[in-house]
Amino acid sequence: MSSHDLPRQPGGLEPSLPSSWYTSAEMLALEKERIFSRDWVCVAREEEFPGPGAYRVIDILGESLIVVRNREGQLRAFYNTCRHRGSRLCRDKAEPAGANSPLLRGGIASGRITCPYHQWSYDLDGRLLAAPYLTTDSSFDKSLFSLYPVGVGCWGGFVFLNLTPADAVPLEEKLGPIPARTVRYPLSELRIGQTIHYEVAANWKVVCENYNECYHCAGVHPELCAVVPAFRDRGGANLDWDRGIPHRSGAYTFTASGTTKRRAFPTLNDDEQVRHKGELVYPNLFVSLACDHVAVFILQPQSAAHTHIVCHFLFEPHEIAKSDFDPSDTASFWDLVNRQDWEICAAVQQGISARVHQRGWYAPMEDLSLDIRRYVMERIGDAVDAT
Ligand SMILES: [Fe+2]
């Protein structure tokens, strides 16, 4: 059996990836090289960079990256490493004292990225502007010392990075049919109304697989199924995600009542005004689309068994601007469903670590979970034995 073959099982079940792929640090290191350093990875919303000079320091599996809006208003990204002696250039505002601390001169200010070590400074496009006592020498070629580039792409207001920009496919190609399927949702215009951060004790792939099936919904999400009974019908088999999932009669959005004071996005078609849609942008972005809001999940793997998840609730700006704007009708409902999901994902992570459990199985109604097996196998199947 070659490493690309997976064992077969009668009864319509498909094998999952081996359990060790969800638990080992070696596999996560391979995924970092083959997936998170090669594919486009969602890291933020565009509104988090409100104007020229606005920046964030972002970590992707230990790679520290600067994302900054340049003077022309375009987003740029670089490895957070000085081309001189390799010092970290700046730290995130949330980090403890470091390169932006009062102790050290450096960081991003006045349209420059300045290294705190020897004060080499770069413009917001990563070009070396000045290196004390060196750039006055005509034999010193500044163009050889630009910051290491990171690819940046935007779609629907989401910011994606690619750590290997020289080999990256265009973001549009990577997204495939997703922009067309969501074209009537005003994703770019929506703004963050509330954010919840979660620490999930599970591998990122466990979380993806869980997002991809509703076989678990009847048992794990009774409140959600009360609003969306289709999720529990026949184990969530044959859900028509292209047309959208219907709510119970009289309900049209993800809140406890199934209704809301917010208007439906006016550009939606008749189905989308009363149905729910979802998209999974591998490897780390989930987009759940209701008629009046969009719930966004950005996965940030921390270790093989730990995933940080940033959950944004997006709304039309004019709704957020209202004096009585209150996102809690949907955020509290989602928070309940989310915590149910994270708890069951943690239970999976614990259970698959049993020494006797070499792999799991996907039932027919979990067909979409096969996507994560295909996605991962295509990228790392040749490097490891999947049997
Ligand atoms: Fe769930």
Short mmCIF file of C-alpha atoms and ligand atoms in Angstrom, two decimals:
data_model
loop_
_atom_site.label_atom_id
_atom_site.label_comp_id
_atom_site.label_asym_id
_atom_site.label_seq_id
_atom_site.Cartn_x
_atom_site.Cartn_y
_atom_site.Cartn_z
CA MET A 1 0.00 0.00 0.00
CA SER A 2 1.45 3.35 -0.98
CA SER A 3 1.42 6.28 1.37
CA HIS A 4 -1.38 7.83 -0.70
CA ASP A 5 -3.73 4.91 -0.10
CA LEU A 6 -6.05 4.77 2.87
CA PRO A 7 -7.65 1.63 4.23
CA ARG A 8 -11.17 0.89 2.96
CA GLN A 9 -14.12 -0.08 5.08
CA PRO A 10 -17.42 -1.48 3.87
CA GLY A 11 -20.65 0.20 4.90
CA GLY A 12 -20.05 3.54 3.23
CA LEU A 13 -17.62 4.76 5.86
CA GLU A 14 -14.47 6.60 4.82
CA PRO A 15 -11.29 6.56 6.88
CA SER A 16 -10.16 9.72 8.61
CA LEU A 17 -6.53 10.77 8.73
CA PRO A 18 -4.44 8.76 11.21
CA SER A 19 -4.93 9.86 14.82
CA SER A 20 -1.22 10.66 15.16
CA TRP A 21 -1.66 13.42 12.57
CA TYR A 22 -3.82 15.28 15.07
CA THR A 23 -1.55 14.83 18.05
CA SER A 24 2.12 15.00 17.07
CA ALA A 25 4.36 18.07 17.09
CA GLU A 26 6.23 16.61 14.10
CA MET A 27 3.04 16.62 12.02
CA LEU A 28 2.29 20.22 12.99
CA ALA A 29 5.85 21.17 11.95
CA LEU A 30 5.22 19.51 8.58
CA GLU A 31 1.88 21.30 8.28
CA LYS A 32 3.64 24.57 9.04
CA GLU A 33 6.04 23.99 6.13
CA ARG A 34 3.58 22.51 3.63
CA ILE A 35 0.33 24.29 4.52
CA PHE A 36 0.64 27.39 6.71
CA SER A 37 3.84 28.59 5.00
CA ARG A 38 2.59 27.83 1.47
CA ASP A 39 -1.13 28.50 1.30
CA TRP A 40 -2.90 31.80 1.90
CA VAL A 41 -3.75 32.13 5.60
CA CYS A 42 -6.44 34.51 6.90
CA VAL A 43 -5.09 36.77 9.65
CA ALA A 44 -7.35 39.80 10.09
CA ARG A 45 -10.03 42.11 8.74
CA GLU A 46 -9.00 45.11 6.64
CA GLU A 47 -10.68 47.52 9.08
CA GLU A 48 -8.04 46.56 11.65
CA PHE A 49 -5.64 48.72 9.58
CA PRO A 50 -7.58 51.99 9.47
CA GLY A 51 -5.05 54.20 7.67
CA PRO A 52 -1.45 54.71 6.52
CA GLY A 53 0.99 53.54 9.19
CA ALA A 54 -1.58 51.36 10.98
CA TYR A 55 0.01 48.01 11.69
CA ARG A 56 -0.27 44.75 13.56
CA VAL A 57 2.29 42.11 14.50
CA ILE A 58 0.89 38.70 13.64
CA ASP A 59 2.14 35.23 14.52
CA ILE A 60 1.66 32.21 12.26
CA LEU A 61 3.01 29.13 14.04
CA GLY A 62 5.99 31.00 15.47
CA GLU A 63 6.70 33.17 12.41
CA SER A 64 6.40 36.79 13.52
CA LEU A 65 5.08 39.06 10.77
CA ILE A 66 4.40 42.77 10.37
CA VAL A 67 1.29 43.82 8.47
CA VAL A 68 1.16 47.56 7.80
CA ARG A 69 -0.78 49.96 5.62
CA ASN A 70 1.64 51.99 3.49
CA ARG A 71 1.43 55.68 2.55
CA GLU A 72 -0.69 54.84 -0.51
CA GLY A 73 -3.15 52.92 1.65
CA GLN A 74 -2.11 49.44 0.48
CA LEU A 75 -1.43 46.63 2.90
CA ARG A 76 2.12 45.30 3.00
CA ALA A 77 3.58 42.46 5.06
CA PHE A 78 7.08 41.44 6.04
CA TYR A 79 8.85 39.03 8.30
CA ASN A 80 9.47 40.87 11.56
CA THR A 81 13.22 40.53 11.19
CA CYS A 82 15.90 43.15 10.46
CA ARG A 83 18.02 42.33 7.39
CA HIS A 84 21.15 43.45 9.28
CA ARG A 85 21.64 41.19 12.29
CA GLY A 86 18.15 39.76 12.44
CA SER A 87 16.71 41.59 15.41
CA ARG A 88 12.96 41.49 15.92
CA LEU A 89 11.81 44.87 14.59
CA CYS A 90 8.70 45.50 16.61
CA ARG A 91 6.38 43.74 18.97
CA ASP A 92 2.66 43.58 19.17
CA LYS A 93 1.05 46.14 21.43
CA ALA A 94 -0.25 43.29 23.55
CA GLU A 95 3.20 41.80 24.16
CA PRO A 96 5.27 42.60 27.23
CA ALA A 97 7.87 45.34 26.92
CA GLY A 98 10.11 44.83 23.96
CA ALA A 99 11.20 46.62 20.84
CA ASN A 100 8.50 49.25 21.22
CA SER A 101 9.20 49.70 24.92
CA PRO A 102 10.59 52.90 26.42
CA LEU A 103 13.85 51.01 26.95
CA LEU A 104 14.52 50.61 23.24
CA ARG A 105 14.26 53.04 20.32
CA GLY A 106 12.58 51.42 17.38
CA GLY A 107 9.36 50.04 16.01
CA ILE A 108 6.94 51.66 13.58
CA ALA A 109 6.42 55.42 13.70
CA SER A 110 6.40 58.38 11.32
CA GLY A 111 6.11 56.18 8.26
CA ARG A 112 9.20 54.15 9.11
CA ILE A 113 10.02 50.75 10.51
CA THR A 114 13.11 51.20 12.63
CA CYS A 115 15.19 48.41 14.09
CA PRO A 116 15.83 48.97 17.79
CA TYR A 117 19.30 47.39 17.56
CA HIS A 118 21.40 49.55 15.15
CA GLN A 119 18.61 51.88 13.97
CA TRP A 120 18.41 50.59 10.43
CA SER A 121 15.16 52.03 9.09
CA TYR A 122 12.80 50.86 6.37
CA ASP A 123 9.88 52.49 4.60
CA LEU A 124 6.40 50.98 4.76
CA ASP A 125 7.11 49.04 1.55
CA GLY A 126 10.04 47.32 3.26
CA ARG A 127 12.81 49.21 1.44
CA LEU A 128 15.88 50.11 3.46
CA LEU A 129 15.95 53.88 3.87
CA ALA A 130 18.99 54.39 6.05
CA ALA A 131 21.64 52.47 7.95
CA PRO A 132 23.72 54.76 10.18
CA TYR A 133 27.19 55.46 8.75
CA LEU A 134 26.66 52.96 5.87
CA THR A 135 24.15 54.46 3.46
CA THR A 136 26.37 57.50 2.88
CA ASP A 137 28.87 55.15 1.23
CA SER A 138 28.06 54.91 -2.51
CA SER A 139 29.24 51.30 -2.64
CA PHE A 140 26.53 50.27 -0.17
CA ASP A 141 23.55 48.98 -2.18
CA LYS A 142 20.46 49.57 -0.08
CA SER A 143 18.27 47.63 -2.49
CA LEU A 144 19.90 44.39 -1.35
CA PHE A 145 18.57 44.82 2.18
CA SER A 146 14.80 45.15 1.84
CA LEU A 147 12.73 43.36 4.46
CA TYR A 148 11.82 39.76 3.68
CA PRO A 149 8.46 40.04 1.89
CA VAL A 150 5.23 38.27 2.80
CA GLY A 151 2.35 38.09 0.30
CA VAL A 152 -0.81 40.04 1.14
CA GLY A 153 -4.20 39.55 -0.46
CA CYS A 154 -7.69 40.76 0.41
CA TRP A 155 -11.12 39.43 -0.36
CA GLY A 156 -14.42 40.37 1.24
CA GLY A 157 -12.62 42.53 3.80
CA PHE A 158 -10.49 39.60 4.95
CA VAL A 159 -6.68 39.92 4.98
CA PHE A 160 -4.72 36.87 3.89
CA LEU A 161 -0.95 36.35 4.09
CA ASN A 162 1.30 34.01 2.14
CA LEU A 163 4.69 33.27 3.69
CA THR A 164 6.18 32.09 0.37
CA PRO A 165 5.02 34.83 -2.00
CA ALA A 166 7.38 33.83 -4.83
CA ASP A 167 5.56 30.51 -5.25
CA ALA A 168 2.04 31.62 -4.29
CA VAL A 169 -0.94 31.11 -6.59
CA PRO A 170 -3.07 34.26 -6.87
CA LEU A 171 -5.51 34.57 -3.96
CA GLU A 172 -8.45 34.61 -6.43
CA GLU A 173 -7.35 31.22 -7.77
CA LYS A 174 -7.06 29.81 -4.26
CA LEU A 175 -10.57 31.02 -3.35
CA GLY A 176 -12.11 29.27 -6.36
CA PRO A 177 -15.92 29.43 -6.38
CA ILE A 178 -16.29 30.99 -2.91
CA PRO A 179 -16.50 34.68 -3.98
CA ALA A 180 -19.21 33.84 -6.55
CA ARG A 181 -21.21 31.83 -3.99
CA THR A 182 -21.16 34.75 -1.53
CA VAL A 183 -21.40 37.59 -4.04
CA ARG A 184 -24.71 38.99 -2.75
CA TYR A 185 -23.39 39.35 0.82
CA PRO A 186 -21.74 42.78 1.32
CA LEU A 187 -18.69 41.21 3.00
CA SER A 188 -16.26 44.04 2.25
CA GLU A 189 -18.58 46.66 3.68
CA LEU A 190 -19.35 44.83 6.93
CA ARG A 191 -17.61 45.86 10.14
CA ILE A 192 -16.77 44.13 13.40
CA GLY A 193 -19.51 44.65 15.99
CA GLN A 194 -18.19 42.22 18.58
CA THR A 195 -15.25 39.83 18.96
CA ILE A 196 -14.86 36.77 21.18
CA HIS A 197 -11.55 34.96 21.64
CA TYR A 198 -11.53 31.25 22.39
CA GLU A 199 -8.81 28.82 23.49
CA VAL A 200 -9.72 25.39 22.15
CA ALA A 201 -7.99 22.24 23.38
CA ALA A 202 -8.05 20.55 19.98
CA ASN A 203 -6.08 20.23 16.79
CA TRP A 204 -7.05 22.72 14.08
CA LYS A 205 -8.16 19.88 11.79
CA VAL A 206 -10.58 18.56 14.42
CA VAL A 207 -12.17 22.01 14.47
CA CYS A 208 -12.40 22.09 10.65
CA GLU A 209 -13.97 18.65 10.50
CA ASN A 210 -16.52 19.63 13.10
CA TYR A 211 -17.46 22.75 11.14
CA ASN A 212 -18.00 20.60 8.06
CA GLU A 213 -20.71 18.29 9.36
CA CYS A 214 -24.07 18.41 11.11
CA TYR A 215 -24.23 14.77 12.13
CA HIS A 216 -23.31 16.06 15.61
CA CYS A 217 -25.85 18.87 15.72
CA ALA A 218 -28.80 16.94 17.18
CA GLY A 219 -26.74 15.74 20.12
CA VAL A 220 -24.49 18.73 20.72
CA HIS A 221 -26.61 21.71 19.70
CA PRO A 222 -30.24 21.33 20.89
CA GLU A 223 -30.76 25.13 20.97
CA LEU A 224 -29.43 25.54 17.44
CA CYS A 225 -31.57 22.70 16.15
CA ALA A 226 -34.64 24.34 17.66
CA VAL A 227 -34.04 27.28 15.30
CA VAL A 228 -32.66 25.22 12.39
CA PRO A 229 -34.43 21.83 12.53
CA ALA A 230 -32.83 20.83 9.19
CA PHE A 231 -29.55 20.36 11.03
CA ARG A 232 -30.91 17.35 12.90
CA ASP A 233 -32.94 15.77 10.07
CA ARG A 234 -31.32 12.45 9.08
CA GLY A 235 -28.10 13.48 10.81
CA GLY A 236 -27.76 16.56 8.67
CA ALA A 237 -27.66 14.48 5.47
CA ASN A 238 -28.32 16.15 2.12
CA LEU A 239 -28.16 19.70 3.45
CA ASP A 240 -28.31 22.04 0.46
CA TRP A 241 -25.54 24.49 1.32
CA ASP A 242 -25.64 26.02 -2.17
CA ARG A 243 -29.21 27.18 -1.71
CA GLY A 244 -28.82 27.73 2.04
CA ILE A 245 -30.22 25.94 5.08
CA PRO A 246 -33.81 26.86 6.04
CA HIS A 247 -34.74 27.89 9.59
CA ARG A 248 -37.91 26.80 11.33
CA SER A 249 -41.07 28.57 10.21
CA GLY A 250 -40.94 32.23 11.19
CA ALA A 251 -37.20 32.22 11.89
CA TYR A 252 -34.55 33.64 9.55
CA THR A 253 -31.33 34.21 11.50
CA PHE A 254 -29.04 32.72 14.16
CA THR A 255 -30.52 34.12 17.37
CA ALA A 256 -32.42 32.36 20.13
CA SER A 257 -35.71 33.69 18.72
CA GLY A 258 -34.64 33.21 15.12
CA THR A 259 -35.43 36.89 14.48
CA THR A 260 -33.68 40.24 14.94
CA LYS A 261 -34.26 43.99 14.78
CA ARG A 262 -31.52 44.34 12.15
CA ARG A 263 -32.50 44.49 8.49
CA ALA A 264 -31.53 41.81 6.01
CA PHE A 265 -28.72 42.80 3.64
CA PRO A 266 -30.70 44.35 0.77
CA THR A 267 -28.63 42.66 -1.94
CA LEU A 268 -29.57 39.10 -0.90
CA ASN A 269 -31.88 36.93 -2.99
CA ASP A 270 -35.13 35.54 -1.58
CA ASP A 271 -33.53 32.33 -0.28
CA GLU A 272 -30.63 34.15 1.36
CA GLN A 273 -33.02 36.43 3.24
CA VAL A 274 -34.35 33.45 5.22
CA ARG A 275 -31.63 30.76 4.92
CA HIS A 276 -28.17 30.20 6.37
CA LYS A 277 -24.98 29.62 4.39
CA GLY A 278 -21.43 28.68 5.34
CA GLU A 279 -18.00 28.63 3.75
CA LEU A 280 -14.73 27.06 4.91
CA VAL A 281 -11.66 28.71 3.40
CA TYR A 282 -8.85 26.27 4.09
CA PRO A 283 -6.83 26.16 6.14
CA ASN A 284 -8.17 28.51 8.79
CA LEU A 285 -11.21 30.68 7.98
CA PHE A 286 -14.87 29.81 8.56
CA VAL A 287 -17.56 32.23 7.34
CA SER A 288 -21.14 31.68 8.53
CA LEU A 289 -23.60 33.84 6.65
CA ALA A 290 -26.98 34.96 8.05
CA CYS A 291 -29.23 37.55 6.44
CA ASP A 292 -28.30 40.32 8.92
CA HIS A 293 -24.83 39.36 10.20
CA VAL A 294 -21.82 37.22 9.40
CA ALA A 295 -19.97 35.16 12.02
CA VAL A 296 -16.29 34.74 11.23
CA PHE A 297 -13.88 32.24 12.76
CA ILE A 298 -10.12 32.66 12.26
CA LEU A 299 -8.17 29.63 13.50
CA GLN A 300 -4.66 30.17 14.86
CA PRO A 301 -2.99 26.83 15.67
CA GLN A 302 -0.78 27.13 18.76
CA SER A 303 0.30 23.52 19.10
CA ALA A 304 -0.91 20.11 17.92
CA ALA A 305 -3.61 20.07 20.59
CA HIS A 306 -4.37 23.77 21.03
CA THR A 307 -6.04 26.25 18.67
CA HIS A 308 -6.76 29.90 19.37
CA ILE A 309 -9.92 31.05 17.60
CA VAL A 310 -10.86 34.66 16.93
CA CYS A 311 -14.61 34.98 16.39
CA HIS A 312 -15.85 38.26 14.86
CA PHE A 313 -19.47 39.21 14.39
CA LEU A 314 -19.85 41.45 11.34
CA PHE A 315 -22.70 43.85 10.73
CA GLU A 316 -23.63 46.68 8.40
CA PRO A 317 -21.94 49.90 9.58
CA HIS A 318 -25.26 51.77 9.82
CA GLU A 319 -26.54 49.11 12.25
CA ILE A 320 -23.42 49.44 14.43
CA ALA A 321 -23.85 53.22 14.39
CA LYS A 322 -27.35 53.05 15.89
CA SER A 323 -27.55 54.15 19.50
CA ASP A 324 -29.44 50.99 20.43
CA PHE A 325 -27.15 48.62 18.49
CA ASP A 326 -26.91 45.38 20.45
CA PRO A 327 -25.07 42.42 18.88
CA SER A 328 -25.78 40.18 21.87
CA ASP A 329 -28.90 38.58 20.34
CA THR A 330 -26.67 36.78 17.87
CA ALA A 331 -23.34 36.82 19.74
CA SER A 332 -24.74 35.12 22.84
CA PHE A 333 -26.50 32.50 20.72
CA TRP A 334 -23.33 31.82 18.73
CA ASP A 335 -21.26 31.79 21.92
CA LEU A 336 -23.38 28.95 23.29
CA VAL A 337 -23.10 26.97 20.04
CA ASN A 338 -19.37 27.72 19.83
CA ARG A 339 -18.65 26.55 23.36
CA GLN A 340 -20.59 23.36 22.69
CA ASP A 341 -18.44 22.83 19.59
CA TRP A 342 -15.12 23.56 21.31
CA GLU A 343 -16.00 21.24 24.18
CA ILE A 344 -16.83 18.37 21.86
CA CYS A 345 -13.68 19.08 19.82
CA ALA A 346 -11.64 18.84 23.03
CA ALA A 347 -13.34 15.54 23.80
CA VAL A 348 -12.32 14.28 20.34
CA GLN A 349 -8.75 15.39 20.91
CA GLN A 350 -8.65 13.48 24.19
CA GLY A 351 -10.30 10.38 22.76
CA ILE A 352 -8.18 10.03 19.62
CA SER A 353 -5.08 10.00 21.79
CA ALA A 354 -6.03 6.53 23.07
CA ARG A 355 -3.27 4.09 22.13
CA VAL A 356 -5.74 1.73 20.46
CA HIS A 357 -7.40 4.38 18.23
CA GLN A 358 -5.39 4.49 15.03
CA ARG A 359 -7.98 6.41 13.02
CA GLY A 360 -11.65 7.35 12.90
CA TRP A 361 -14.31 7.03 10.20
CA TYR A 362 -16.52 9.47 8.37
CA ALA A 363 -20.17 8.49 7.96
CA PRO A 364 -21.87 9.32 4.63
CA MET A 365 -23.52 12.45 6.06
CA GLU A 366 -20.04 13.67 7.03
CA ASP A 367 -18.99 13.81 3.37
CA LEU A 368 -17.78 17.37 3.56
CA SER A 369 -15.28 16.35 6.24
CA LEU A 370 -13.53 14.40 3.50
CA ASP A 371 -12.40 17.80 2.24
CA ILE A 372 -9.90 18.20 5.08
CA ARG A 373 -8.49 14.73 4.36
CA ARG A 374 -8.08 15.64 0.68
CA TYR A 375 -6.67 19.09 1.48
CA VAL A 376 -4.07 17.73 3.90
CA MET A 377 -3.20 14.62 1.87
CA GLU A 378 -2.59 16.66 -1.27
CA ARG A 379 -0.08 18.77 0.59
CA ILE A 380 1.71 16.36 2.89
CA GLY A 381 0.58 12.86 1.84
CA ASP A 382 3.83 12.17 0.01
CA ALA A 383 5.93 13.01 3.05
CA VAL A 384 4.33 10.66 5.55
CA ASP A 385 2.80 7.23 5.77
CA ALA A 386 -0.99 7.57 6.06
CA THR A 387 -1.69 3.91 6.81
FE FE B 1 -21.27 22.14 15.93
#
